[in-house]
CSV table of C-alpha atoms and ligand atoms in Angstrom, one decimal:
chain,number,residue,atom,x,y,z
A,1,MET,CA,-85.3,13.9,-43.5
A,2,ALA,CA,-84.8,17.7,-43.3
A,3,LYS,CA,-87.8,19.8,-44.2
A,4,ILE,CA,-87.1,22.6,-46.6
A,5,GLU,CA,-89.6,25.3,-45.8
A,6,LYS,CA,-88.8,28.1,-48.2
A,7,ASN,CA,-86.4,29.5,-50.6
A,8,VAL,CA,-85.8,33.2,-49.8
A,9,PRO,CA,-83.6,35.1,-52.3
A,10,THR,CA,-83.7,38.4,-50.3
A,11,MET,CA,-80.6,40.2,-49.5
A,12,GLU,CA,-80.5,44.0,-49.4
A,13,LYS,CA,-76.8,44.9,-50.1
A,14,GLU,CA,-76.0,42.6,-53.0
A,15,PRO,CA,-79.2,40.6,-53.8
A,16,GLU,CA,-77.5,38.4,-56.4
A,17,LEU,CA,-74.8,37.3,-54.0
A,18,LEU,CA,-76.5,35.2,-51.4
A,19,ASN,CA,-79.4,32.9,-51.4
A,20,VAL,CA,-81.0,31.8,-48.2
A,21,LEU,CA,-82.7,28.4,-47.9
A,22,GLU,CA,-84.6,27.5,-44.7
A,23,VAL,CA,-84.1,23.9,-43.8
A,24,ASP,CA,-85.9,22.6,-40.7
A,25,GLY,CA,-86.4,26.2,-39.7
A,26,VAL,CA,-82.7,27.0,-40.0
A,27,PRO,CA,-81.8,29.8,-42.5
A,28,LEU,CA,-78.8,28.5,-44.5
A,29,PRO,CA,-76.7,30.3,-47.1
A,30,VAL,CA,-77.3,27.6,-49.6
A,31,LEU,CA,-77.7,28.2,-53.4
A,32,SER,CA,-80.8,26.2,-54.0
A,33,LYS,CA,-82.8,23.1,-53.1
A,34,GLU,CA,-80.8,21.2,-55.7
A,35,TRP,CA,-77.6,22.2,-54.0
A,36,TRP,CA,-79.0,21.3,-50.6
A,37,ASP,CA,-79.7,17.8,-52.0
A,38,LYS,CA,-76.1,17.6,-53.3
A,39,ILE,CA,-74.8,18.7,-49.9
A,40,CYS,CA,-76.9,16.0,-48.1
A,41,ASN,CA,-75.6,13.4,-50.6
A,42,PHE,CA,-72.0,14.5,-50.0
A,43,GLN,CA,-69.9,11.3,-49.9
A,44,ALA,CA,-67.5,11.6,-47.0
A,45,LYS,CA,-64.3,9.5,-46.7
A,46,PRO,CA,-63.1,7.9,-43.4
A,47,ASP,CA,-60.0,10.0,-43.3
A,48,ASP,CA,-61.9,13.3,-43.8
A,49,LEU,CA,-61.4,15.7,-40.9
A,50,ILE,CA,-64.4,18.0,-40.3
A,51,LEU,CA,-64.1,21.3,-38.6
A,52,ALA,CA,-67.6,22.4,-37.3
A,53,THR,CA,-68.5,25.7,-35.7
A,54,TYR,CA,-71.3,28.2,-35.2
A,55,PRO,CA,-70.2,31.3,-37.2
A,56,LYS,CA,-67.6,33.5,-35.6
A,57,SER,CA,-66.5,30.9,-33.1
A,58,GLY,CA,-62.9,30.6,-34.2
A,59,THR,CA,-63.2,28.5,-37.4
A,60,HIS,CA,-60.3,30.1,-39.1
A,61,TRP,CA,-58.2,30.0,-36.0
A,62,MET,CA,-58.7,26.2,-35.6
A,63,GLN,CA,-58.3,25.7,-39.4
A,64,GLU,CA,-54.8,27.3,-39.1
A,65,ILE,CA,-54.0,25.0,-36.1
A,66,LEU,CA,-55.2,21.9,-38.0
A,67,ASP,CA,-53.3,22.9,-41.1
A,68,MET,CA,-50.1,23.4,-39.1
A,69,ILE,CA,-50.6,20.0,-37.5
A,70,GLN,CA,-51.3,18.3,-40.8
A,71,ASN,CA,-48.2,20.0,-42.3
A,72,ASN,CA,-46.0,19.2,-39.2
A,73,GLY,CA,-45.5,22.8,-38.5
A,74,ASP,CA,-44.3,23.8,-41.9
A,75,VAL,CA,-45.3,27.5,-42.1
A,76,GLU,CA,-44.6,27.8,-45.8
A,77,LYS,CA,-46.9,24.9,-46.7
A,78,CYS,CA,-49.6,26.7,-44.7
A,79,LYS,CA,-49.0,29.8,-46.7
A,80,THR,CA,-49.6,28.3,-50.1
A,81,ASP,CA,-53.0,29.8,-50.4
A,82,HIS,CA,-55.5,32.0,-48.6
A,83,SER,CA,-57.4,30.2,-45.9
A,84,LEU,CA,-60.8,30.5,-47.7
A,85,HIS,CA,-59.1,28.6,-50.6
A,86,ARG,CA,-57.0,26.1,-48.7
A,87,HIS,CA,-59.9,24.2,-47.2
A,88,PRO,CA,-63.5,24.2,-48.5
A,89,PHE,CA,-66.7,25.1,-46.6
A,90,LEU,CA,-69.1,22.2,-47.3
A,91,GLU,CA,-72.3,24.3,-47.8
A,92,LEU,CA,-70.9,27.6,-49.1
A,93,LYS,CA,-70.5,29.2,-52.5
A,94,PHE,CA,-68.4,32.4,-52.1
A,95,PRO,CA,-69.3,35.2,-54.4
A,96,HIS,CA,-65.6,35.6,-55.5
A,97,LYS,CA,-65.2,31.9,-56.3
A,98,GLU,CA,-66.2,30.3,-59.6
A,99,LYS,CA,-67.7,27.2,-58.1
A,100,PRO,CA,-69.3,26.1,-54.9
A,101,ASP,CA,-66.9,24.8,-52.2
A,102,LEU,CA,-68.7,21.4,-52.4
A,103,GLU,CA,-67.3,20.9,-55.9
A,104,ILE,CA,-63.9,21.9,-54.7
A,105,ALA,CA,-64.1,19.3,-51.9
A,106,LEU,CA,-65.1,16.6,-54.3
A,107,GLU,CA,-62.0,17.3,-56.4
A,108,MET,CA,-59.6,17.5,-53.5
A,109,SER,CA,-57.2,14.7,-52.7
A,110,SER,CA,-57.2,13.0,-49.3
A,111,PRO,CA,-56.8,13.6,-46.4
A,112,ARG,CA,-59.3,16.5,-46.7
A,113,LEU,CA,-60.0,19.1,-44.1
A,114,ILE,CA,-63.6,20.4,-44.6
A,115,LYS,CA,-65.2,23.2,-42.7
A,116,THR,CA,-68.9,23.6,-41.9
A,117,HIS,CA,-71.2,25.8,-39.9
A,118,LEU,CA,-74.1,23.3,-40.2
A,119,PRO,CA,-75.9,22.3,-37.0
A,120,SER,CA,-75.3,18.7,-36.1
A,121,HIS,CA,-78.7,17.4,-37.3
A,122,LEU,CA,-78.2,18.8,-40.8
A,123,ILE,CA,-74.7,17.2,-41.3
A,124,PRO,CA,-74.6,14.9,-44.4
A,125,PRO,CA,-75.3,11.4,-43.2
A,126,SER,CA,-72.1,10.0,-44.8
A,127,ILE,CA,-70.0,12.0,-42.3
A,128,TRP,CA,-71.5,10.0,-39.5
A,129,LYS,CA,-71.5,6.7,-41.5
A,130,GLU,CA,-67.8,7.0,-42.3
A,131,ASN,CA,-67.1,7.9,-38.6
A,132,CYS,CA,-65.1,10.9,-39.6
A,133,LYS,CA,-63.3,12.8,-36.9
A,134,ILE,CA,-64.8,16.1,-36.1
A,135,VAL,CA,-63.4,19.1,-34.2
A,136,TYR,CA,-66.1,21.4,-32.9
A,137,VAL,CA,-65.2,24.8,-31.5
A,138,ALA,CA,-67.7,26.7,-29.4
A,139,ARG,CA,-67.5,30.3,-28.3
A,140,ASN,CA,-69.4,32.2,-25.6
A,141,PRO,CA,-72.6,33.6,-27.2
A,142,LYS,CA,-72.1,37.2,-26.3
A,143,ASP,CA,-68.8,37.5,-28.1
A,144,CYS,CA,-70.2,35.4,-30.9
A,145,LEU,CA,-73.0,37.8,-31.3
A,146,VAL,CA,-70.8,40.9,-31.4
A,147,SER,CA,-68.4,39.3,-33.8
A,148,TYR,CA,-71.2,38.2,-36.0
A,149,TYR,CA,-72.7,41.7,-36.0
A,150,HIS,CA,-69.5,43.3,-37.2
A,151,PHE,CA,-69.1,40.5,-39.8
A,152,HIS,CA,-72.5,41.6,-41.2
A,153,ARG,CA,-71.3,45.1,-41.5
A,154,MET,CA,-68.1,44.2,-43.5
A,155,ALA,CA,-69.4,41.3,-45.6
A,156,SER,CA,-71.3,42.6,-48.6
A,157,PHE,CA,-73.2,39.3,-49.1
A,158,LEU,CA,-74.9,39.6,-45.6
A,159,PRO,CA,-77.9,41.7,-45.0
A,160,ASP,CA,-77.4,45.3,-43.8
A,161,LEU,CA,-78.4,46.0,-40.2
A,162,GLN,CA,-79.6,49.1,-38.6
A,163,ASN,CA,-77.6,48.6,-35.4
A,164,LEU,CA,-76.4,46.1,-32.8
A,165,GLU,CA,-79.8,46.1,-31.1
A,166,GLU,CA,-81.5,44.8,-34.2
A,167,PHE,CA,-78.9,42.0,-34.6
A,168,TYR,CA,-79.2,41.2,-30.9
A,169,GLU,CA,-82.9,40.5,-31.2
A,170,LYS,CA,-82.4,38.3,-34.3
A,171,PHE,CA,-79.6,36.4,-32.7
A,172,ILE,CA,-81.6,35.7,-29.5
A,173,LEU,CA,-84.5,34.4,-31.6
A,174,GLY,CA,-82.1,32.4,-33.9
A,175,LYS,CA,-83.2,34.4,-36.9
A,176,VAL,CA,-79.7,34.7,-38.3
A,177,LEU,CA,-77.8,32.5,-40.7
A,178,TYR,CA,-77.3,29.0,-39.2
A,179,GLY,CA,-80.1,29.6,-36.7
A,180,SER,CA,-79.9,29.5,-33.0
A,181,TRP,CA,-76.5,29.6,-31.3
A,182,PHE,CA,-78.2,27.7,-28.4
A,183,ASP,CA,-79.4,24.9,-30.5
A,184,HIS,CA,-76.1,24.7,-32.4
A,185,VAL,CA,-73.8,24.3,-29.3
A,186,LYS,CA,-76.3,21.9,-27.6
A,187,GLY,CA,-76.8,19.8,-30.7
A,188,TRP,CA,-73.1,19.2,-31.2
A,189,TRP,CA,-72.6,18.7,-27.4
A,190,ALA,CA,-75.1,15.9,-27.5
A,191,ALA,CA,-73.6,14.5,-30.7
A,192,LYS,CA,-70.2,14.1,-29.1
A,193,ASP,CA,-71.6,11.3,-26.9
A,194,THR,CA,-72.1,9.0,-29.9
A,195,HIS,CA,-69.5,10.3,-32.4
A,196,ARG,CA,-65.8,11.0,-32.7
A,197,ILE,CA,-66.0,14.7,-31.8
A,198,LEU,CA,-63.5,16.8,-30.0
A,199,TYR,CA,-65.5,19.6,-28.4
A,200,LEU,CA,-63.3,22.7,-27.7
A,201,PHE,CA,-63.9,26.2,-26.5
A,202,TYR,CA,-62.5,29.4,-28.0
A,203,GLU,CA,-61.9,30.8,-24.5
A,204,ASP,CA,-59.8,27.7,-23.5
A,205,ILE,CA,-57.7,28.0,-26.6
A,206,LYS,CA,-57.1,31.7,-25.9
A,207,LYS,CA,-56.2,30.9,-22.3
A,208,ASN,CA,-53.9,28.0,-22.9
A,209,PRO,CA,-53.3,27.4,-26.6
A,210,LYS,CA,-50.6,24.8,-26.0
A,211,HIS,CA,-52.8,22.7,-23.8
A,212,GLU,CA,-55.6,22.7,-26.3
A,213,ILE,CA,-53.3,22.0,-29.3
A,214,HIS,CA,-52.1,18.9,-27.3
A,215,LYS,CA,-55.7,17.8,-27.1
A,216,VAL,CA,-56.1,18.2,-30.8
A,217,LEU,CA,-52.9,16.2,-31.4
A,218,GLU,CA,-54.1,13.4,-29.2
A,219,PHE,CA,-57.5,13.3,-30.9
A,220,LEU,CA,-55.7,13.1,-34.3
A,221,ASP,CA,-53.2,10.5,-33.1
A,222,LYS,CA,-50.4,12.8,-34.1
A,223,THR,CA,-47.1,13.3,-32.4
A,224,VAL,CA,-45.0,16.3,-33.1
A,225,SER,CA,-42.0,17.7,-31.2
A,226,GLU,CA,-42.4,20.4,-28.6
A,227,ASP,CA,-40.6,22.8,-30.9
A,228,VAL,CA,-43.3,22.2,-33.5
A,229,VAL,CA,-46.1,22.8,-30.9
A,230,ASN,CA,-44.4,26.1,-30.0
A,231,LYS,CA,-44.3,27.0,-33.7
A,232,ILE,CA,-48.0,26.2,-34.0
A,233,VAL,CA,-48.9,28.4,-31.0
A,234,HIS,CA,-46.9,31.3,-32.5
A,235,HIS,CA,-48.1,31.0,-36.1
A,236,THR,CA,-51.8,30.8,-35.0
A,237,SER,CA,-51.7,33.5,-32.4
A,238,PHE,CA,-54.0,36.4,-33.1
A,239,ASP,CA,-51.2,38.9,-33.7
A,240,VAL,CA,-49.4,36.7,-36.2
A,241,MET,CA,-52.6,35.6,-38.1
A,242,LYS,CA,-53.7,39.2,-38.2
A,243,ASP,CA,-50.6,40.1,-40.2
A,244,ASN,CA,-50.6,37.0,-42.3
A,245,PRO,CA,-52.3,37.8,-45.7
A,246,MET,CA,-53.0,34.1,-46.1
A,247,ALA,CA,-55.0,34.0,-42.9
A,248,ASN,CA,-56.4,37.5,-42.4
A,249,HIS,CA,-58.8,37.5,-45.4
A,250,THR,CA,-57.4,40.7,-46.9
A,251,ALA,CA,-56.9,38.7,-50.1
A,252,VAL,CA,-60.7,38.6,-50.5
A,253,PRO,CA,-61.8,41.3,-52.9
A,254,SER,CA,-62.8,44.5,-51.0
A,255,HIS,CA,-66.3,44.6,-52.5
A,256,ILE,CA,-66.9,41.3,-50.7
A,257,PHE,CA,-65.1,41.8,-47.4
A,258,ASN,CA,-64.8,45.5,-46.7
A,259,HIS,CA,-62.0,45.7,-44.1
A,260,SER,CA,-62.2,49.5,-43.9
A,261,ILE,CA,-65.6,49.0,-42.2
A,262,SER,CA,-64.5,46.1,-39.9
A,263,LYS,CA,-61.5,43.8,-40.1
A,264,PHE,CA,-62.1,40.0,-40.3
A,265,MET,CA,-59.3,39.6,-37.7
A,266,ARG,CA,-61.1,42.2,-35.5
A,267,LYS,CA,-60.3,41.9,-31.8
A,268,GLY,CA,-59.8,38.2,-31.1
A,269,MET,CA,-60.4,38.6,-27.4
A,270,PRO,CA,-62.9,37.1,-25.0
A,271,GLY,CA,-65.1,39.7,-23.3
A,272,ASP,CA,-65.4,42.3,-26.1
A,273,TRP,CA,-69.2,42.1,-25.6
A,274,LYS,CA,-68.7,44.2,-22.5
A,275,ASN,CA,-67.8,47.1,-24.9
A,276,HIS,CA,-71.1,46.6,-26.8
A,277,PHE,CA,-73.9,45.4,-24.5
A,278,THR,CA,-75.9,47.8,-22.3
A,279,VAL,CA,-76.8,46.6,-18.7
A,280,ALA,CA,-80.3,45.9,-19.9
A,281,MET,CA,-79.1,43.9,-22.9
A,282,ASN,CA,-76.9,41.8,-20.7
A,283,GLU,CA,-79.6,41.1,-18.1
A,284,ASN,CA,-82.0,40.1,-20.8
A,285,PHE,CA,-79.4,37.9,-22.5
A,286,ASP,CA,-78.6,36.1,-19.2
A,287,LYS,CA,-82.3,35.4,-18.6
A,288,HIS,CA,-82.7,34.0,-22.1
A,289,TYR,CA,-79.5,32.0,-21.7
A,290,GLU,CA,-80.7,30.4,-18.4
A,291,LYS,CA,-83.9,29.4,-20.1
A,292,LYS,CA,-82.4,27.9,-23.2
A,293,MET,CA,-79.5,26.2,-21.4
A,294,ALA,CA,-81.4,25.0,-18.3
A,295,ARG,CA,-81.1,21.3,-18.9
A,296,SER,CA,-77.7,21.3,-20.6
A,297,THR,CA,-74.5,20.1,-18.9
A,298,LEU,CA,-72.6,22.5,-21.2
A,299,ASN,CA,-70.8,25.3,-19.3
A,300,PHE,CA,-69.5,28.5,-20.7
A,301,CYS,CA,-67.3,30.6,-18.4
A,302,PRO,CA,-69.8,32.9,-16.7
A,303,ASP,CA,-67.6,36.0,-16.2
A,304,ILE,CA,-66.6,36.3,-19.8
B,1,PPS,S1,-66.4,32.8,-39.7
B,1,PPS,O1,-66.5,33.9,-40.7
B,1,PPS,O2,-67.7,32.4,-39.1
B,1,PPS,O3,-65.7,31.6,-40.3
B,1,PPS,O4,-65.5,33.4,-38.5
B,1,PPS,P1,-64.6,32.5,-37.5
B,1,PPS,O5,-63.3,32.2,-38.1
B,1,PPS,O6,-65.4,31.4,-37.0
B,1,PPS,O7,-64.4,33.6,-36.3
B,1,PPS,C1,-63.9,34.9,-36.5
B,1,PPS,C2,-63.5,35.4,-35.1
B,1,PPS,O8,-62.4,34.6,-34.6
B,1,PPS,C3,-61.4,35.5,-34.3
B,1,PPS,N1,-60.0,34.9,-34.5
B,1,PPS,C4,-59.1,34.7,-33.5
B,1,PPS,N2,-59.2,34.9,-32.2
B,1,PPS,C5,-58.1,34.7,-31.4
B,1,PPS,N3,-57.0,34.1,-32.0
B,1,PPS,C6,-56.9,33.9,-33.3
B,1,PPS,N4,-55.7,33.4,-33.8
B,1,PPS,C7,-58.0,34.2,-34.1
B,1,PPS,N5,-58.2,34.1,-35.5
B,1,PPS,C8,-59.5,34.5,-35.7
B,1,PPS,C9,-61.6,36.7,-35.2
B,1,PPS,O9,-60.9,37.9,-34.9
B,1,PPS,C10,-63.1,36.8,-35.1
B,1,PPS,O10,-63.5,37.3,-33.8
B,1,PPS,P2,-63.7,38.8,-33.4
B,1,PPS,O11,-64.3,38.8,-32.0
B,1,PPS,O12,-64.6,39.4,-34.4
B,1,PPS,O13,-62.3,39.5,-33.4
């Protein structure tokens, strides 16, 4: 049973917009204890497809890939709505939406694609019980950190930060929304030994999208023509998504996502941390990484 430690309604930019609930020591952007109970009691269906990620790991990229697969490469069907509206985030209530995404999920017809940033140990039990397929995408932590930092700058519902150094400290200590990156990727890595989880890496998708899309197709027991695979690769490439208003988040009101500060589709490249970390930050990060990942079989490309 998850332990709810405290309810912290403290956000500096727009205090009314986001509530933070600490569950098992993990700060979650959840409305209230009552909503957390509802999330825990979410009734999954066997044909639900779950997309799980730590924030800024390529959630919306994989969402677009999965949507294209589910729609057999029909681009127009994938443009019927903005990506934040097409598939719900299990635990979130967006400031610009009337109701929490959980309610939207409950009203959706099957098969549902549901996104979540929850760590594996906080996933609603029915998802395991119904043996839902889960696609997990992990991204190297340094790029995740930098992307998350810029997201804090542009999203009005996230706390304001002095600078990257401040966020860096918080990230390393796991004092950011959804907690420790290290615990998140390790938790899901362990979960894949006992559950139907396809564990993918952002950097692999970037390097060889076609290969990774084939893995997803196999996992979903789907067959599509090579033409459709090529279409998926094209439609979900950074450059195409960046110009697609149904995928680039420009449809979100600007007082929520301020793209003039930083774009949601920002760089989309592995290795951008090199433009942000000092030598000292990098050395310190590597030490911390070694300690936290020492006993894990999980490997992230070292030179990224
Ligand atoms: S969120 O807000 O946590 O759901 O963000 P998430 O979608 O997980 O991650 C956002 C980062 O993913 C990048 N992105 C892509 N990279 C490569 N190719 C494609 N098609 C793509 N789509 C999104 C996006 O630019 C964010 O990373 P950064 O490094 O900030 O650019």
